[in-house]
Coordinates of C-alpha atoms and ligand atoms in Angstrom, one line a residue:
M1301 CA 0.1 -0.3 0.1
T1302 CA 1.5 3.6 -1.1
E1303 CA 2.2 5.7 2.0
Y1304 CA 0.2 9.1 0.0
T1305 CA 2.9 11.1 1.8
P1306 CA 2.7 14.6 0.6
K1307 CA 5.9 16.3 -1.0
P1308 CA 7.2 19.5 -1.7
E1309 CA 7.1 18.8 -5.4
H1310 CA 3.3 18.1 -5.2
K1311 CA 2.7 21.7 -4.3
F1312 CA -0.6 21.0 -2.1
T1313 CA -1.9 24.6 -0.7
F1314 CA -4.3 25.6 1.7
G1315 CA -5.6 29.7 2.3
L1316 CA -5.8 31.0 5.3
W1317 CA -9.6 31.2 5.1
T1318 CA -9.9 27.1 4.2
V1319 CA -8.6 25.6 7.3
G1320 CA -9.1 29.0 9.3
N1321 CA -13.0 28.9 8.6
I1322 CA -14.8 28.6 11.8
G1323 CA -17.9 27.5 10.2
R1324 CA -20.0 30.0 10.2
D1325 CA -22.8 29.9 7.5
P1326 CA -25.9 31.6 6.7
F1327 CA -28.0 29.8 9.2
G1328 CA -25.6 30.2 12.3
G1329 CA -22.7 31.5 14.1
P1330 CA -18.9 30.3 14.4
V1331 CA -18.4 26.7 15.7
R1332 CA -14.7 27.0 15.9
E1333 CA -13.0 29.8 17.5
Q1334 CA -10.5 31.6 15.4
K1335 CA -6.8 30.9 15.0
T1336 CA -4.5 33.2 14.1
P1337 CA -2.2 33.0 11.0
A1338 CA 0.4 31.7 12.3
E1339 CA -1.2 29.2 14.2
L1340 CA -2.7 27.9 11.0
V1341 CA 1.0 27.9 9.4
R1342 CA 1.7 25.5 11.9
L1343 CA -1.1 23.6 11.6
L1344 CA -0.9 23.1 7.7
G1345 CA 2.9 22.0 8.4
E1346 CA 1.5 19.2 10.8
V1347 CA -0.7 17.9 8.0
G1348 CA 2.3 18.2 5.1
A1349 CA 1.3 21.5 3.3
Y1350 CA 3.5 23.1 0.8
G1351 CA 2.1 26.2 0.9
V1352 CA -0.4 29.1 2.2
N1353 CA -2.3 31.3 0.5
F1354 CA -4.1 34.5 1.9
H1355 CA -6.1 37.2 1.5
D1356 CA -4.7 40.5 2.5
N1357 CA -7.2 40.7 5.6
D1358 CA -7.0 37.0 6.3
L1359 CA -3.7 38.3 7.2
I1360 CA -3.7 41.9 8.6
P1361 CA -7.3 42.6 9.8
I1362 CA -8.8 45.9 7.6
D1363 CA -8.6 48.1 10.6
A1364 CA -5.5 46.7 12.2
T1365 CA -2.7 49.6 13.0
A1366 CA 0.7 49.8 11.5
A1367 CA 2.1 48.3 15.1
E1368 CA -0.5 45.3 14.9
A1369 CA -0.1 44.5 11.4
E1370 CA 3.8 44.5 12.1
A1371 CA 3.6 42.2 14.6
I1372 CA 1.3 39.9 13.1
K1373 CA 3.7 39.6 10.1
K1374 CA 6.1 39.2 12.4
D1375 CA 4.7 35.9 13.9
F1376 CA 3.5 34.7 10.2
R1377 CA 6.8 35.1 9.2
K1378 CA 8.4 33.3 12.2
A1379 CA 5.6 30.1 11.6
L1380 CA 6.4 30.2 8.0
A1381 CA 10.3 29.5 8.9
D1382 CA 9.7 27.2 11.7
T1383 CA 7.6 24.8 9.3
G1384 CA 9.1 25.5 6.1
V1385 CA 5.5 26.2 4.5
V1386 CA 5.9 28.7 1.5
V1387 CA 3.6 31.3 0.2
P1388 CA 2.8 30.6 -3.6
M1389 CA -0.4 33.1 -4.0
A1390 CA -1.9 35.8 -2.4
T1391 CA -5.3 37.9 -3.3
T1392 CA -7.4 40.7 -2.0
N1393 CA -10.5 40.6 -0.1
L1394 CA -12.8 42.6 -2.1
F1395 CA -16.1 41.1 -0.6
S1396 CA -16.1 41.1 3.5
D1397 CA -16.5 45.1 4.1
P1398 CA -19.6 46.7 3.1
I1399 CA -17.9 49.2 1.2
F1400 CA -17.9 46.4 -1.5
K1401 CA -21.8 45.7 -1.0
D1402 CA -22.2 46.1 -4.8
G1403 CA -18.8 45.0 -6.1
A1404 CA -15.1 46.6 -6.1
F1405 CA -13.7 46.9 -9.7
T1406 CA -17.6 47.4 -11.1
S1407 CA -19.2 49.3 -8.4
N1408 CA -21.6 52.4 -9.6
D1409 CA -19.7 54.7 -7.2
P1410 CA -16.2 55.9 -8.5
K1411 CA -15.1 56.2 -4.7
V1412 CA -15.7 52.4 -4.2
R1413 CA -14.0 51.5 -7.3
A1414 CA -10.8 54.0 -6.8
Y1415 CA -10.6 52.6 -3.0
A1416 CA -10.7 49.0 -4.6
L1417 CA -7.8 49.8 -6.4
Q1418 CA -6.2 51.2 -3.3
K1419 CA -6.8 48.1 -1.8
T1420 CA -5.2 45.8 -4.6
M1421 CA -2.2 48.0 -5.0
N1422 CA -1.8 47.7 -1.2
A1423 CA -2.7 43.6 -1.0
I1424 CA -0.5 43.0 -3.9
D1425 CA 2.7 44.6 -2.1
L1426 CA 1.8 42.4 1.0
G1427 CA 1.7 39.5 -1.2
V1428 CA 4.9 40.2 -3.0
E1429 CA 6.7 40.5 0.3
F1430 CA 5.9 37.5 1.7
G1431 CA 6.9 35.3 -1.6
A1432 CA 3.6 35.1 -4.0
K1433 CA 4.6 34.7 -7.4
T1434 CA 0.6 34.4 -8.3
Y1435 CA -1.7 36.9 -7.7
V1436 CA -5.7 35.7 -7.7
F1437 CA -8.5 38.1 -8.5
W1438 CA -11.9 36.6 -7.2
G1439 CA -14.7 38.9 -8.3
G1440 CA -16.8 37.7 -5.7
R1441 CA -19.5 41.0 -5.7
E1442 CA -18.8 42.2 -8.9
G1443 CA -22.5 41.5 -10.2
T1444 CA -26.2 42.2 -9.6
E1445 CA -29.2 41.1 -8.1
T1446 CA -31.1 43.2 -10.4
D1447 CA -29.8 44.1 -13.9
S1448 CA -31.8 47.4 -13.3
S1449 CA -29.0 48.6 -11.3
K1450 CA -25.6 48.3 -13.8
S1451 CA -24.5 48.1 -17.3
A1452 CA -23.1 44.7 -18.2
V1453 CA -21.4 46.2 -20.9
E1454 CA -20.1 49.2 -18.3
S1455 CA -19.0 46.4 -16.1
I1456 CA -16.9 44.6 -18.7
K1457 CA -14.9 47.7 -19.1
R1458 CA -14.9 48.5 -15.9
S1459 CA -13.2 45.5 -14.7
R1460 CA -10.9 45.6 -17.7
E1461 CA -9.6 49.3 -17.0
A1462 CA -9.2 47.4 -13.4
M1463 CA -6.9 44.6 -14.5
N1464 CA -4.9 47.0 -17.2
F1465 CA -4.2 49.6 -14.3
L1466 CA -3.2 46.7 -11.8
C1467 CA -1.1 44.9 -14.6
E1468 CA 0.7 48.2 -14.8
Y1469 CA 1.3 48.6 -11.3
V1470 CA 3.0 45.3 -11.2
L1471 CA 5.2 46.0 -14.1
D1472 CA 5.9 49.3 -12.6
K1473 CA 7.1 47.9 -9.2
K1474 CA 8.9 45.1 -11.3
Y1475 CA 6.9 42.3 -9.6
D1476 CA 7.5 38.9 -10.4
L1477 CA 3.9 38.3 -10.4
K1478 CA 1.5 36.4 -12.5
L1479 CA -2.4 37.4 -12.2
A1480 CA -5.1 34.9 -12.0
L1481 CA -8.8 35.5 -12.7
E1482 CA -11.0 33.4 -10.9
A1483 CA -14.7 32.6 -12.2
K1484 CA -18.2 32.1 -10.2
P1485 CA -21.3 32.1 -11.7
N1486 CA -23.2 33.1 -8.6
E1487 CA -22.4 33.7 -4.4
P1488 CA -22.4 35.8 -2.8
R1489 CA -24.5 38.1 -5.4
G1490 CA -27.3 36.7 -7.8
D1491 CA -25.0 36.6 -10.9
I1492 CA -21.6 37.4 -11.3
Y1493 CA -19.9 39.0 -14.5
N1494 CA -17.3 36.7 -16.5
S1495 CA -19.4 34.0 -14.9
T1496 CA -17.2 30.8 -15.9
T1497 CA -13.6 30.3 -16.7
G1498 CA -14.2 30.6 -20.7
H1499 CA -16.0 33.9 -20.1
M1500 CA -12.5 35.0 -18.4
L1501 CA -10.2 33.3 -20.9
A1502 CA -12.2 35.5 -23.4
F1503 CA -11.9 38.4 -21.2
I1504 CA -7.7 38.3 -20.9
E1505 CA -7.5 38.4 -24.9
T1506 CA -8.9 42.1 -24.4
L1507 CA -6.1 43.3 -22.1
D1508 CA -3.3 45.5 -22.6
H1509 CA -0.8 42.7 -21.3
P1510 CA -2.7 39.6 -21.6
E1511 CA 0.4 37.6 -21.7
M1512 CA 0.3 38.6 -17.6
V1513 CA -2.7 37.2 -16.5
G1514 CA -4.5 33.6 -16.4
V1515 CA -7.1 31.9 -14.7
N1516 CA -7.5 30.3 -11.7
P1517 CA -10.4 27.7 -12.0
E1518 CA -12.6 26.3 -9.2
V1519 CA -14.0 22.7 -9.4
A1520 CA -17.1 23.9 -7.7
H1521 CA -17.8 27.2 -9.5
E1522 CA -18.1 25.3 -12.7
H1523 CA -20.1 22.3 -11.0
M1524 CA -22.8 25.0 -9.6
S1525 CA -23.1 25.7 -13.4
G1526 CA -23.3 21.9 -14.2
L1527 CA -20.6 22.3 -16.5
N1528 CA -17.4 19.4 -16.8
F1529 CA -14.6 21.0 -14.7
M1530 CA -11.9 19.1 -16.6
H1531 CA -12.7 19.9 -19.9
G1532 CA -12.6 24.1 -19.0
V1533 CA -9.2 23.5 -17.4
A1534 CA -8.1 21.9 -20.1
Q1535 CA -9.0 24.8 -22.5
A1536 CA -7.1 27.0 -20.1
W1537 CA -4.0 25.0 -20.4
E1538 CA -4.4 24.7 -24.1
A1539 CA -4.4 28.5 -24.3
G1540 CA -1.3 28.4 -21.7
K1541 CA -3.7 30.0 -19.0
L1542 CA -3.7 27.9 -16.2
F1543 CA -1.5 30.2 -13.5
H1544 CA -3.5 28.2 -10.4
I1545 CA -6.1 26.1 -9.7
D1546 CA -8.9 25.8 -6.6
L1547 CA -9.6 22.2 -6.1
N1548 CA -12.6 21.4 -3.8
D1549 CA -16.0 19.6 -4.7
Q1550 CA -19.7 20.7 -5.0
Y1551 CA -23.3 19.3 -6.4
P1552 CA -24.5 20.8 -8.8
G1553 CA -27.3 23.1 -8.7
R1554 CA -27.0 23.8 -5.0
Y1555 CA -25.5 26.6 -2.8
D1556 CA -21.6 26.7 -2.8
Q1557 CA -20.3 23.9 -0.7
D1558 CA -16.6 24.2 -0.6
L1559 CA -16.4 20.2 -0.2
R1560 CA -13.2 17.9 0.6
F1561 CA -11.5 17.4 -2.8
G1562 CA -13.4 14.6 -4.4
S1563 CA -15.5 13.9 -1.8
R1564 CA -18.8 13.9 -4.2
D1565 CA -18.0 13.9 -7.6
I1566 CA -14.9 10.9 -7.7
K1567 CA -14.8 10.3 -11.4
A1568 CA -14.6 14.0 -11.9
A1569 CA -12.4 14.4 -9.7
F1570 CA -10.0 11.2 -11.3
Y1571 CA -10.3 12.9 -14.5
L1572 CA -9.4 15.9 -13.3
V1573 CA -5.9 14.4 -11.5
K1574 CA -5.4 12.3 -14.7
F1575 CA -5.4 15.4 -16.6
L1576 CA -3.0 17.3 -14.4
E1577 CA -0.6 14.8 -14.0
D1578 CA -0.6 13.7 -17.7
V1579 CA 0.1 17.0 -19.0
K1580 CA 2.9 17.7 -15.7
Y1581 CA 0.8 20.7 -14.7
N1582 CA 3.6 22.0 -11.9
G1583 CA 2.0 24.8 -10.4
P1584 CA 0.0 24.8 -6.7
R1585 CA -2.4 22.6 -6.2
H1586 CA -4.3 24.6 -4.1
F1587 CA -7.3 23.3 -2.0
D1588 CA -10.0 25.8 -1.6
A1589 CA -12.5 24.2 0.4
H1590 CA -13.5 24.3 4.1
A1591 CA -14.2 21.3 7.4
Y1592 CA -18.0 20.2 7.6
R1593 CA -19.5 22.4 10.8
T1594 CA -19.4 19.5 12.6
E1595 CA -15.9 19.4 12.8
D1596 CA -13.6 20.7 15.5
Y1597 CA -9.9 21.8 14.7
E1598 CA -9.2 17.8 14.6
G1599 CA -11.7 17.4 12.3
V1600 CA -10.5 20.2 10.4
K1601 CA -7.1 18.6 9.8
D1602 CA -8.8 15.3 8.8
F1603 CA -10.3 17.6 6.2
A1604 CA -7.0 18.8 5.2
R1605 CA -5.3 15.7 4.9
G1606 CA -8.0 13.8 3.2
C1607 CA -8.1 16.4 0.0
I1608 CA -4.1 15.5 0.1
R1609 CA -4.5 11.7 0.2
T1610 CA -7.4 11.6 -2.3
Y1611 CA -5.4 13.4 -4.8
L1612 CA -2.5 11.5 -4.1
I1613 CA -4.6 8.0 -4.3
L1614 CA -6.5 9.4 -7.8
K1615 CA -2.9 10.2 -9.0
E1616 CA -1.7 6.6 -8.7
K1617 CA -5.3 5.7 -10.0
A1618 CA -4.1 7.4 -13.2
A1619 CA -0.7 5.9 -13.7
Q1620 CA -2.7 2.4 -13.0
F1621 CA -5.2 3.5 -15.9
N1622 CA -2.6 4.6 -18.0
A1623 CA -0.8 1.4 -17.8
D1624 CA -3.7 -0.9 -18.4
K1625 CA -3.1 -2.9 -21.1
E1626 CA -6.9 -3.1 -22.1
V1627 CA -7.1 0.7 -21.5
Q1628 CA -4.5 0.7 -24.0
A1629 CA -6.1 -1.1 -26.3
V1630 CA -9.2 -0.1 -26.7
L1631 CA -7.7 3.5 -27.0
A1632 CA -5.4 2.3 -29.6
E1633 CA -8.0 0.7 -31.7
I1634 CA -10.7 4.0 -31.6
N1635 CA -7.6 6.1 -32.1
A1636 CA -6.4 3.8 -35.5
D1637 CA -5.5 5.8 -38.4
D1638 CA -4.7 4.0 -41.7
G1639 CA -3.4 7.5 -43.1
S1640 CA -5.9 7.3 -45.9
M1641 CA -7.5 10.8 -45.0
K1642 CA -4.0 12.6 -44.2
Q1643 CA -4.0 14.6 -47.1
Y1644 CA -7.5 16.5 -46.4
F1645 CA -6.3 18.0 -42.9
G1646 CA -4.2 20.8 -41.8
K1647 CA -4.0 24.2 -44.3
Y1648 CA -6.4 25.1 -46.1
S1649 CA -6.1 24.9 -50.0
A1650 CA -8.5 24.9 -53.0
E1651 CA -7.0 21.8 -54.3
K1652 CA -7.6 20.0 -50.7
A1653 CA -11.1 21.2 -50.6
S1654 CA -11.8 20.0 -54.0
A1655 CA -10.1 16.8 -53.8
L1656 CA -12.2 16.2 -50.5
K1657 CA -15.5 17.3 -52.2
A1658 CA -15.0 14.4 -54.3
Q1659 CA -13.9 11.8 -51.6
A1660 CA -16.4 8.8 -51.1
F1661 CA -17.4 7.8 -47.8
D1662 CA -18.9 4.6 -46.7
R1663 CA -21.3 6.6 -44.3
A1664 CA -23.4 3.6 -43.3
A1665 CA -20.2 1.4 -42.2
L1666 CA -18.4 4.2 -40.7
G1667 CA -21.9 4.8 -38.3
R1668 CA -22.3 1.2 -37.5
R1669 CA -18.9 0.7 -35.8
G1670 CA -18.8 0.2 -32.2
L1671 CA -16.3 2.3 -30.2
R1672 CA -16.2 0.0 -26.8
Y1673 CA -16.6 3.1 -24.6
E1674 CA -19.0 0.8 -22.4
R1675 CA -16.0 -1.5 -21.7
L1676 CA -13.7 1.6 -21.1
D1677 CA -15.8 3.3 -18.9
Q1678 CA -16.3 0.1 -16.9
V1679 CA -12.4 -0.9 -16.8
T1680 CA -12.2 3.1 -15.2
I1681 CA -14.7 2.3 -12.8
D1682 CA -13.1 -0.8 -11.7
I1683 CA -10.0 0.7 -11.4
L1684 CA -11.3 3.5 -9.0
L1685 CA -13.4 1.3 -7.1
G1686 CA -9.6 -0.7 -6.7
S1687 CA -11.7 -4.0 -8.0
R1688 CA -8.8 -4.5 -11.0
Ligands
GCO1830 C1 -15.2 31.7 -2.7 C2 -13.7 31.7 -3.8 C3 -13.1 32.0 -2.9 C4 -11.8 33.0 -3.8 C5 -10.5 33.7 -2.8 C6 -9.4 33.5 -3.6 O1 -16.5 30.8 -3.7 O2 -15.6 32.0 -2.2 O3 -13.6 30.6 -3.9 O4 -12.6 31.2 -2.0 O5 -11.2 31.4 -4.7 O6 -11.2 34.8 -2.5 O7 -9.4 34.7 -4.2
MN1831 MN1 -15.3 29.0 -4.4
MN1832 MN1 -11.6 30.0 -5.1

């Protein structure tokens, strides 16, 4: 039996807000006491995490004095040094304070938009101070409940202007920092702009510095929309835009659950892990999830260890799938190519087009061919259930 021990090269990370989640929900107050950032780093060290991420205000409360901020940073830095936990990513809280109730970069109020830029620049400085190489933007309140209130076109323009400004800021400061945009369809707003990874990929191409900006797709956010997460991740990867990833789980059509990775849709989680491992994704594997409200801090550790363990088990299953002779035989069969169509593919030419128009196809025979996907899927299930 493999040990499933996390190693630094796996880059398993957690946000301070994930293991630090105190179990508050819309129907009830906290069930766990608040731990300090330094205590959370020590907890992460204990479960074998490689890194910790934070929102500016996870580390420094929004109304902390300069002296308080210094003291918190000192403790945090010491905990990082003692545990070897690193900070690969940081982000801004642009959603908790009442000032952001109608959004940050897309607020109708220019004072709110300007404050959001100021807060983000400060938060970028803080992230870079602790070594962050990726900066995430999740526009949790960049949306509406009523579309009478905001122009959807103006909101996209405001988002673009903000991202262009912040890219220039990063360049001006000569920070070694990539920016990653995280989409979510709704919650906390009724509807959020740029609601899927696909929307974000299109939006990025309209920026002044698209090369600096990629995506941070999250399992739950795409599952909330009923989408195939791995397909979105693959598209981002193919575009060279998979800068970061948020791993968790989620039943479609429900409130935002942030379940332990792989705890709900094990098959989707398997295809995702297989994809990330097959393409050799080497960015952080960030678990953006939290423990059930039923748990104390021992349960929080169970949750964090569970995320890591499930990932590593699925990684092993992916290797087993790739090495399986029957799987490989079916894949070879369904991908068979006798080369007879080769001349029709690739770059267009008028000659190619007219030759292709003259080609005869045995439509009925091609349509009759069984593809053996039932067998392939059952083998996959057998591998996942451990009976193969
Ligand atoms: C959510 C989001 C957040 C972001 C975080 C980092 O659903 O609340 O996933 O957890 O990932 O703000 O930007
Ligand atoms: Mn989320
Ligand atoms: Mn997230």
